[in-house]
XYZ file of C-alpha atoms in Angstrom:
507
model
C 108.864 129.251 168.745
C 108.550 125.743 170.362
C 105.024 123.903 171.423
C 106.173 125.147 174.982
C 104.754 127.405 177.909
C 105.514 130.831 177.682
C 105.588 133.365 180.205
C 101.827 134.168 179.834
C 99.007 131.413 179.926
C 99.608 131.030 176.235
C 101.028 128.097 174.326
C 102.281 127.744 170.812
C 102.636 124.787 168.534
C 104.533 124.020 165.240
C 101.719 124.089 161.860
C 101.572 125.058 158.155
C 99.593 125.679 155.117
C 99.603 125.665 151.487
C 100.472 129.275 150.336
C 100.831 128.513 146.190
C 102.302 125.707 146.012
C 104.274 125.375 148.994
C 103.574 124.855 152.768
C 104.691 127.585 154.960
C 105.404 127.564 158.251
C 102.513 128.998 160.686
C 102.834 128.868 164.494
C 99.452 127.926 166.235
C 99.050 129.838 169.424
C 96.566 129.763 172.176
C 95.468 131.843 175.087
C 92.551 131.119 177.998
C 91.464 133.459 179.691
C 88.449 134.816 182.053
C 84.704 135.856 180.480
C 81.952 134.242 178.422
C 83.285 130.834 176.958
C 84.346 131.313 173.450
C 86.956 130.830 171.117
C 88.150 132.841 168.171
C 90.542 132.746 165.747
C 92.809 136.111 164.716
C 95.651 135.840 161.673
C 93.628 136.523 158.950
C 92.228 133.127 158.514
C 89.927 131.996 156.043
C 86.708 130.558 156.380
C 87.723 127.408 156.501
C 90.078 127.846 158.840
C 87.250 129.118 161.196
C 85.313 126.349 161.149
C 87.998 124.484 162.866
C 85.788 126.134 166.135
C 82.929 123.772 165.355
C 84.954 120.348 164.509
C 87.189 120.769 166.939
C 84.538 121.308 169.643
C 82.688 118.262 168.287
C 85.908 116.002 168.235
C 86.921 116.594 171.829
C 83.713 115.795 172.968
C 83.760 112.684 170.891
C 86.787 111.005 172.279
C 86.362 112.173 176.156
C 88.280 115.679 176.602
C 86.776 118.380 177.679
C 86.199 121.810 175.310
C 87.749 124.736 178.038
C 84.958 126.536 179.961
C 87.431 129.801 179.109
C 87.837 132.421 176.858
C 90.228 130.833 174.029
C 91.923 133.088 171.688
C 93.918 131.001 168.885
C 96.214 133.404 166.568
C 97.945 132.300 163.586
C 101.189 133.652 163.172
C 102.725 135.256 160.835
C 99.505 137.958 161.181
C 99.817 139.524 157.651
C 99.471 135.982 155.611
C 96.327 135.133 154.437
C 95.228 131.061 156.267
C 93.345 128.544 154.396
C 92.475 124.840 154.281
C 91.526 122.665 156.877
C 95.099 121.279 157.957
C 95.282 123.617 161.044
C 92.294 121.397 162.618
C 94.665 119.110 164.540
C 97.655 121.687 165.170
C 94.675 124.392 167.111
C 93.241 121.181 168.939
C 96.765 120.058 169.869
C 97.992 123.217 171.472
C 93.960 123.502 173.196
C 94.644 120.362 175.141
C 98.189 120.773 175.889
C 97.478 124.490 177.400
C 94.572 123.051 179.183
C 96.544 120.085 180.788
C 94.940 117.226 178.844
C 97.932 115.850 177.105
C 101.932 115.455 177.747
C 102.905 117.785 176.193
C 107.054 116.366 175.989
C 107.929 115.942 172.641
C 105.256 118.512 170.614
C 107.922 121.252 170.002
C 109.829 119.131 167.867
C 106.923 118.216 165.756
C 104.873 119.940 162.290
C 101.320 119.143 163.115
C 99.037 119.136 159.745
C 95.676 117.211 159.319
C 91.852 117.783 159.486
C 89.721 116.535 161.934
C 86.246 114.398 161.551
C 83.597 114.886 164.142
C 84.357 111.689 165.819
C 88.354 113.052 166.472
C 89.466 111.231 163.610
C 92.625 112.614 161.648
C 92.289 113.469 157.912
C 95.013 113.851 155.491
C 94.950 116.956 153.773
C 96.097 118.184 149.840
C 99.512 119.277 149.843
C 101.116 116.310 151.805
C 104.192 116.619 149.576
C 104.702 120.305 150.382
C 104.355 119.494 154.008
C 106.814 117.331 153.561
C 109.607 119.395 151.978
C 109.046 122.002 155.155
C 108.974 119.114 157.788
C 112.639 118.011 155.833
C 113.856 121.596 155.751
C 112.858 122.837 159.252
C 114.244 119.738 160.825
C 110.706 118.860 162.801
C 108.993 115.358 162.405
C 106.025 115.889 160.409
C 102.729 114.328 161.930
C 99.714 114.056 159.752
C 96.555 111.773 159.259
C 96.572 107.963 157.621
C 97.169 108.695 153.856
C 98.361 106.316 150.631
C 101.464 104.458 151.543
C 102.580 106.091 148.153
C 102.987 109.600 149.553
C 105.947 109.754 151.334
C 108.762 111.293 149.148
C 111.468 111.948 151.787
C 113.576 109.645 154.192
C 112.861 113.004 156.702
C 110.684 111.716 160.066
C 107.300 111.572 159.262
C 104.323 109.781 161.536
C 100.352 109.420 161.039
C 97.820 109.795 164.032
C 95.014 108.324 163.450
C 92.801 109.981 166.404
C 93.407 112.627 168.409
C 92.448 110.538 171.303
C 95.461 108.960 171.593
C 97.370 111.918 172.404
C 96.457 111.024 175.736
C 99.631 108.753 176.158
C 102.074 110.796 174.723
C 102.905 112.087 171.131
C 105.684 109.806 170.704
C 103.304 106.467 171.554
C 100.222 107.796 169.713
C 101.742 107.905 166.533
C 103.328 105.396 164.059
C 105.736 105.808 161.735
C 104.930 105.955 158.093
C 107.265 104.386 155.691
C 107.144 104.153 151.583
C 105.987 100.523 150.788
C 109.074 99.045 148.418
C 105.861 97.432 146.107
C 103.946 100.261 144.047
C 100.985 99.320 142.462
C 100.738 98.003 139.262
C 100.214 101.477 136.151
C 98.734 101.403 133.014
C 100.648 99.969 130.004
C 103.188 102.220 128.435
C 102.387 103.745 125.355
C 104.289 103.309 122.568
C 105.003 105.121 119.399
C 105.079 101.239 117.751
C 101.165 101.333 118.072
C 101.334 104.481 115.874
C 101.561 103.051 111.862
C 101.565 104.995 108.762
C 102.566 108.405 110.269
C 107.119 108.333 110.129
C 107.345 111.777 109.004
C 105.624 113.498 112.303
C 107.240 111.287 114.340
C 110.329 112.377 113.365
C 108.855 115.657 113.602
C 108.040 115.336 117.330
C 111.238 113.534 118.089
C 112.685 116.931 116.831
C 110.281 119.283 118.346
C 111.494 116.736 122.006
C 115.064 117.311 121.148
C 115.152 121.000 120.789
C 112.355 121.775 122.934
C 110.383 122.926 120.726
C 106.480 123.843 120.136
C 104.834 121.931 117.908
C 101.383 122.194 115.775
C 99.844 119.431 114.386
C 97.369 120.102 111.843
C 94.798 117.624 110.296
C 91.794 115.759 109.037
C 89.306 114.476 111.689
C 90.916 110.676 112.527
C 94.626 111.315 110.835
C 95.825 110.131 114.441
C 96.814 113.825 116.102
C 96.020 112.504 119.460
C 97.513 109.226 119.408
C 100.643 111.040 118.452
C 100.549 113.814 121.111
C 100.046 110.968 124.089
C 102.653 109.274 123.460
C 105.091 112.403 123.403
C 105.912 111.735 126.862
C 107.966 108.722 126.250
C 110.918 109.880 124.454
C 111.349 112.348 126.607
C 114.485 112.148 129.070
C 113.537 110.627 132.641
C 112.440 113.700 135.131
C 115.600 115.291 137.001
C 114.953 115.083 140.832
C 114.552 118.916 141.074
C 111.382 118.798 138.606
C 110.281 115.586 139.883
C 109.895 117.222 143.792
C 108.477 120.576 141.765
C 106.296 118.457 139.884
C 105.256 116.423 142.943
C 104.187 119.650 145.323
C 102.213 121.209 142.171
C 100.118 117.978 141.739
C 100.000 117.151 145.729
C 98.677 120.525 146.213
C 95.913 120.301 143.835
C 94.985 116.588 144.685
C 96.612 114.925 141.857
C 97.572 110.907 141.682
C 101.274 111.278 142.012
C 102.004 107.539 141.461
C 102.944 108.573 137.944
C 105.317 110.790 139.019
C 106.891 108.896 141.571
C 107.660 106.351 139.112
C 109.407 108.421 136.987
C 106.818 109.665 134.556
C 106.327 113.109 132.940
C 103.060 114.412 133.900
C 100.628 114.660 130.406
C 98.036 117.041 130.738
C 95.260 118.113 127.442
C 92.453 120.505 129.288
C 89.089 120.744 127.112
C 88.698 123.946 125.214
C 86.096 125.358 127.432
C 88.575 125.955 130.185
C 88.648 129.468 131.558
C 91.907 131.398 132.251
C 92.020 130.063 136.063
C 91.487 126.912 135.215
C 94.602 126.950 132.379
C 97.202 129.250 134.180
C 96.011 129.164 137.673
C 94.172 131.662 139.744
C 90.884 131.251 142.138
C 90.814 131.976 146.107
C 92.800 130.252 147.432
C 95.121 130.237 144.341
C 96.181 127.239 142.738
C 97.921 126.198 140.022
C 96.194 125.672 136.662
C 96.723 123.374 134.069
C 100.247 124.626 132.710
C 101.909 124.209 135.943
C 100.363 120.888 136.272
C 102.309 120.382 133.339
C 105.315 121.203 134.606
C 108.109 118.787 133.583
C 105.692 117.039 131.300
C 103.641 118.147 127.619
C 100.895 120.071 127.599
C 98.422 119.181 124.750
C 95.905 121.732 123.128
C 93.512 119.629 121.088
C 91.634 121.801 119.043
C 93.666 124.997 118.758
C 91.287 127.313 117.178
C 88.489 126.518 119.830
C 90.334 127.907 122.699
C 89.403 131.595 123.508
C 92.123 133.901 122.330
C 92.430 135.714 125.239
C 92.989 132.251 127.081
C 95.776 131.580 124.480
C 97.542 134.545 124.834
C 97.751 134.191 128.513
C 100.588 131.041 127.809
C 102.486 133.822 126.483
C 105.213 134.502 129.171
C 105.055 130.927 130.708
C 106.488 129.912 127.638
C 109.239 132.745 127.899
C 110.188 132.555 131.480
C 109.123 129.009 132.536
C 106.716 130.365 135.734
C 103.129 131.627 135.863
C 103.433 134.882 138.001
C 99.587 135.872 139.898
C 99.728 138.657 141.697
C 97.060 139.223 144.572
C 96.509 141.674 147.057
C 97.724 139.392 149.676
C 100.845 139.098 147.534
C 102.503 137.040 144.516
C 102.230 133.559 143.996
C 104.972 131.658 141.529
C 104.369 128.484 139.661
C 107.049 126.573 138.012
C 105.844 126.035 134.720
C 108.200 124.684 132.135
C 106.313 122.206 129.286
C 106.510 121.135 126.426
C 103.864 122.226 124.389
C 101.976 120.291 121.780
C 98.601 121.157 119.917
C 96.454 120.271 117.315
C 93.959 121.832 114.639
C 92.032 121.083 112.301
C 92.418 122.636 108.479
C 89.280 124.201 108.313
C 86.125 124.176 110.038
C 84.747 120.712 108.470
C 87.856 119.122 108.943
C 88.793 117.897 105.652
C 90.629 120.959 103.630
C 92.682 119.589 101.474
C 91.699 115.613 101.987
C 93.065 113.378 99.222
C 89.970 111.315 99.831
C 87.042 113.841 101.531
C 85.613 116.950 99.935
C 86.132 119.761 101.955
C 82.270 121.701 102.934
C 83.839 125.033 104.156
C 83.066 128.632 102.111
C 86.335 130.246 101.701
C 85.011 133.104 104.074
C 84.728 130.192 106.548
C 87.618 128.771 106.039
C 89.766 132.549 106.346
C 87.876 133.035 109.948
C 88.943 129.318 111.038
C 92.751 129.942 109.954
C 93.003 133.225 111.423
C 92.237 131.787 115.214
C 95.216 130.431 114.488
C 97.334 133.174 114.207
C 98.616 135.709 116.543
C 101.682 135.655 119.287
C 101.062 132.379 120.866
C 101.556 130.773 117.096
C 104.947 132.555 116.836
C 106.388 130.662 119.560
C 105.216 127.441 117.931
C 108.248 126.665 115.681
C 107.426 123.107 114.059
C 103.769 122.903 112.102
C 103.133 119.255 110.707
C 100.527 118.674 108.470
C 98.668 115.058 109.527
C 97.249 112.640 107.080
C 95.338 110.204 107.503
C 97.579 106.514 107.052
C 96.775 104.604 104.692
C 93.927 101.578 105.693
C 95.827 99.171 104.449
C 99.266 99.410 106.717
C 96.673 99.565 109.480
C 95.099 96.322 108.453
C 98.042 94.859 107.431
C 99.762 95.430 111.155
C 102.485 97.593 109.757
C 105.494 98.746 111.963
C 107.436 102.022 112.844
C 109.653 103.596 114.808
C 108.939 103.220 118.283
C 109.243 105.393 121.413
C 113.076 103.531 122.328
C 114.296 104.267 119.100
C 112.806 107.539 119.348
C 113.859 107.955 122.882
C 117.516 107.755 121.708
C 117.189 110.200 119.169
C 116.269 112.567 121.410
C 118.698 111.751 124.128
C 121.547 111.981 121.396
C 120.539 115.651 120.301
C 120.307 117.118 123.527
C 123.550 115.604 124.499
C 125.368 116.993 121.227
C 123.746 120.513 121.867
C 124.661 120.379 125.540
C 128.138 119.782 124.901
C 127.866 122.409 121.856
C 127.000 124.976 124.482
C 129.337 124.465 126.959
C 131.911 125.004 124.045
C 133.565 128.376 123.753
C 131.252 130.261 121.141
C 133.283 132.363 118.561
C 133.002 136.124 118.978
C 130.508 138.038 116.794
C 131.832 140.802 114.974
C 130.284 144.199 116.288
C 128.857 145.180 112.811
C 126.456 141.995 112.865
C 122.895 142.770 112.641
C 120.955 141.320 115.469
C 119.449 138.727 112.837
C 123.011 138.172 111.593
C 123.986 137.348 115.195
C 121.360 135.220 115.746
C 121.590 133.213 112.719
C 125.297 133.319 113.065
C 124.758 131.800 116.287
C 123.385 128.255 114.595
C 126.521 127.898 112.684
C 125.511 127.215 108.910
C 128.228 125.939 106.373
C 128.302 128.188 102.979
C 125.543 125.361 101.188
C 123.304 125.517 104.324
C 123.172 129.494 104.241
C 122.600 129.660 100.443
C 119.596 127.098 101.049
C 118.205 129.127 103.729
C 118.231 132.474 101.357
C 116.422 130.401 98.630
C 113.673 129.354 100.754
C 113.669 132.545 102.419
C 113.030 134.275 99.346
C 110.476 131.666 98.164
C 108.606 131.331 100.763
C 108.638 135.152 101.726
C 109.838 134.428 105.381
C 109.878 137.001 107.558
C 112.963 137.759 109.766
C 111.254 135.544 112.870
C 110.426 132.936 110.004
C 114.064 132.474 109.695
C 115.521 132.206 112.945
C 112.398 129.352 113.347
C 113.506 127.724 110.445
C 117.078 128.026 111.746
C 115.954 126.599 115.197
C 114.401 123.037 113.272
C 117.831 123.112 111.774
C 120.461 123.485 114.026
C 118.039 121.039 116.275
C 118.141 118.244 113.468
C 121.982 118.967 113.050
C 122.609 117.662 116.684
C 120.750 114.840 116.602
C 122.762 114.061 113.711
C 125.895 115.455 115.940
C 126.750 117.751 113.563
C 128.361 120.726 115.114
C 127.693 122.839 111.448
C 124.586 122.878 110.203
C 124.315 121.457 106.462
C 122.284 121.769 103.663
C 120.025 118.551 104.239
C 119.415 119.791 107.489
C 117.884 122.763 106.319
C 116.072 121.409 103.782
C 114.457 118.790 106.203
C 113.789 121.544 108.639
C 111.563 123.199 105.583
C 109.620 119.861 105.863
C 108.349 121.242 109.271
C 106.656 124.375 108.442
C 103.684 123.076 107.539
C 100.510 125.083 106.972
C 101.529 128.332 108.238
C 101.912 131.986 107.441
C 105.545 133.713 107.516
């Protein structure tokens, strides 16, 4: 329905809100009628959708129109959907004034009206601008919202700022101005680099790995061994953001009032929430929902400093994001989907002190203590982290000395080269696995080991008493360090390197 006259006194104009994280569309109608002057909204809005009573009567006034001596009955269609936010401020005002006669109204039905208003009829942008933005492009309307960062705009799709609601009075199309995507972005921060890293090769090549194959990783290590200077600078070797992840990306971090200048430069999101955070706060939840920390993540890494500090019951909750790649909340007004696909990094220490098995510091912890610390660290979560690298401190002297490493280009490409190789390994016809397979046998068969590579993975099987998911992790590291190599068999050195990566960890 258009911002048009119907048969009754009623008239009904083009809006949205944030349902998740996407805007949906909500059609703003309003009816006048005889009786007490009032107005009241219907459609199962939200309290802050019913305050839009009180600023909207306080902005007309403000700029010269007049607040209808009538009866005014505003419903917000669809009726069964829940309203929130304050973006329906402008939308209710604009369909108040056209029904009264203040405004022309030519033009408003092809328009998506989203902002909130200031007592003095100003226009406020609102969170979610990006999601707006997708519906405006989708539903083919021009999108009209309040003055907001010049860095917004995603989409070549019409969109227009009004800065007052006063100047409706000469027309929508000549009280707005178009809003376009200045070509110079401000200046970011200065790239981090793996180069600024020294004295730590082996986990670097371990998180190059863990990047290529997608991979969790656990880093575990003395107090100052350089975890989080690692973990930061994951995000650079990772492949540049496809478009589709990018716009996901952009909506989940619009929505929840997130600098997107990162983002719309072409950098993975990087996200490490403090320990205390509750379940909400890490997966997503409250009233209205919104997305929590993992889908914030989305398309980026999502660092756990800290492991063993998080709740359990917090930890456990990452569970099937990790599997399926969305957070699914269900409320009684419905379900809300996140996209949710990270790449997860965290980081422990050994023991509760810090310094179990130091070459340098004596370690403080009871054995007792030490048993309780380690076992935070077990459970379901930890099964689905497949590379564990212990972290030792460098050595003073290559830090003093200005020592060099790999850095995140050289990195970079060994990452790009093994997802390549497994990408085109994939889309090769797989051979057909014989029916009498075990599932393990499948699954290992899958990973194609040479005769050497198997009879290596038996021997460290056997001494390391790896269970059968122990395998098929240690079978993941190799087949992983195979195609960066673009191997298309998996060899003995591969598996042996992959045994580097198990660090500290139970089978």
């Amino acid at each position: 329905m258009g911002s048009r006259p119907m048969s009754a006194p009623v008239y009904a104009v083009h809006a949205a809100c944030i349902r998740g994280v996407e805007a949906v569309p909500v059609t703003v109608e309003v009816s006048m009628g005889g009786g007490l002057p009032s107005i009241s909204i219907v459609g199962m809005a939200d309290s802050t959708v019913l305050e839009a009573r009180s600023r909207m009567r306080c902005a007309l006034r403000s700029v010269g129109f007049e607040v209808p001596k009538k009866s005014i009955t505003i419903n917000l269609a669809p009726s069964d959907m829940r309203k929130s936010g304050t973006g329906l401020d402008l939308p209710i005002a604009v369909a108040v004034l056209a029904l009264s006669g203040q405004i022309p109204v030519n033009d408003l039905d092809s328009c998506l009206f989203v902002g909130e208003l200031a007592l003095d009829g100003s226009v406020c942008p609102v969170k979610g601008e990006i999601a707006y933005q997708v519906l405006a492009r989708d539903t083919h309307l021009t999108l009209i919202e309040g003055p907001s960062s010049p860095h917004q705009g995603l989409f070549e799709a019409a969109r227009f700022e009004l800065d007052n609601i006063s100047r409706l009075r000469m027309g929508v199309r000549d009280a707005i101005h178009r809003c376009d995507l200045e070509p110079d972005r401000p200046p970011l921060e200065t790239k981090l680099d793996y180069a600024d890293v020294v004295g730590q090769e082996v986990a670097k090549r371990g998180l190059a790995i863990a990047a290529a194959g997608d991979l969790g990783l656990l880093m575990i290590g003395a107090p100052g061994s350089g975890k989080t200077m690692l973990a930061r600078r994951m995000t650079t070797i990772l492949p540049k953001l496809t478009q589709a992840d990018q716009q996901e990306a952009l909506c989940i971090h619009s929505v929840a009032g997130e600098d997107i200048s990162g983002l719309l430069a072409g950098d993975r999101p990087f996200r490490s929430p403090h320990h205390s955070i509750s379940a909400a706060g890490l997966v997503g939840g409250g009233r209205p929902v919104r997305p929590g920390e993992i889908s914030l993540a989305h398309g980026g890494c999502l660092f756990l400093d800290e492991l063993a500090e998080f709740p359990s019951g917090v930890l456990q909750m990452l569970r099937q994001p990790l599997e399926e790649g969305v957070v699914r909340i269900v409320r009684a007004d419905g379900m809300y989907i996140f996209p949710s696909r990270f790449q997860l990094i965290a980081a422990s220490n050994p023991c509760p002190c810090g310094y179990l098995g130091d070459r340098e510091v004596a370690c403080t912890c009871s054995a007792t203590a030490i048993e309780r610390y380690r076992s935070k660290l077990a459970g379901p979560l930890i099964d689905r982290i497949d590379i564990v690298l212990d972290v030792c401190r460098p050595d003073p002297s290559l830090i003093i000395e200005g020592a060099e490493g790999m850095d995140s280009e050289g990195l970079s490409a060994m990452v790009a080269t093994g997802r390549a190789f497994a990408l085109e390994r994939r889309n090769d016809t797989e051979p057909a696995s014989t029916s009498s397979r075990t599932s393990l046998d499948k699954a290992i068969a899958a990973f194609h080991l040479d005769r050497d590579a198997e009879d290596a993975l038996v021997g460290l099987s056997q001494c390391n008493k790896l269970t059968g998911r122990g395998i098929k992790r240690l079978c993941r590291i190799a087949r992983t360090v195979a195609d960066i190599d673009e191997s298309a068999c998996v060899r003995r050195p591969h598996v042996l390197e992959a045994s580097m990566f198990q660090g500290r960890r139970n089978a």
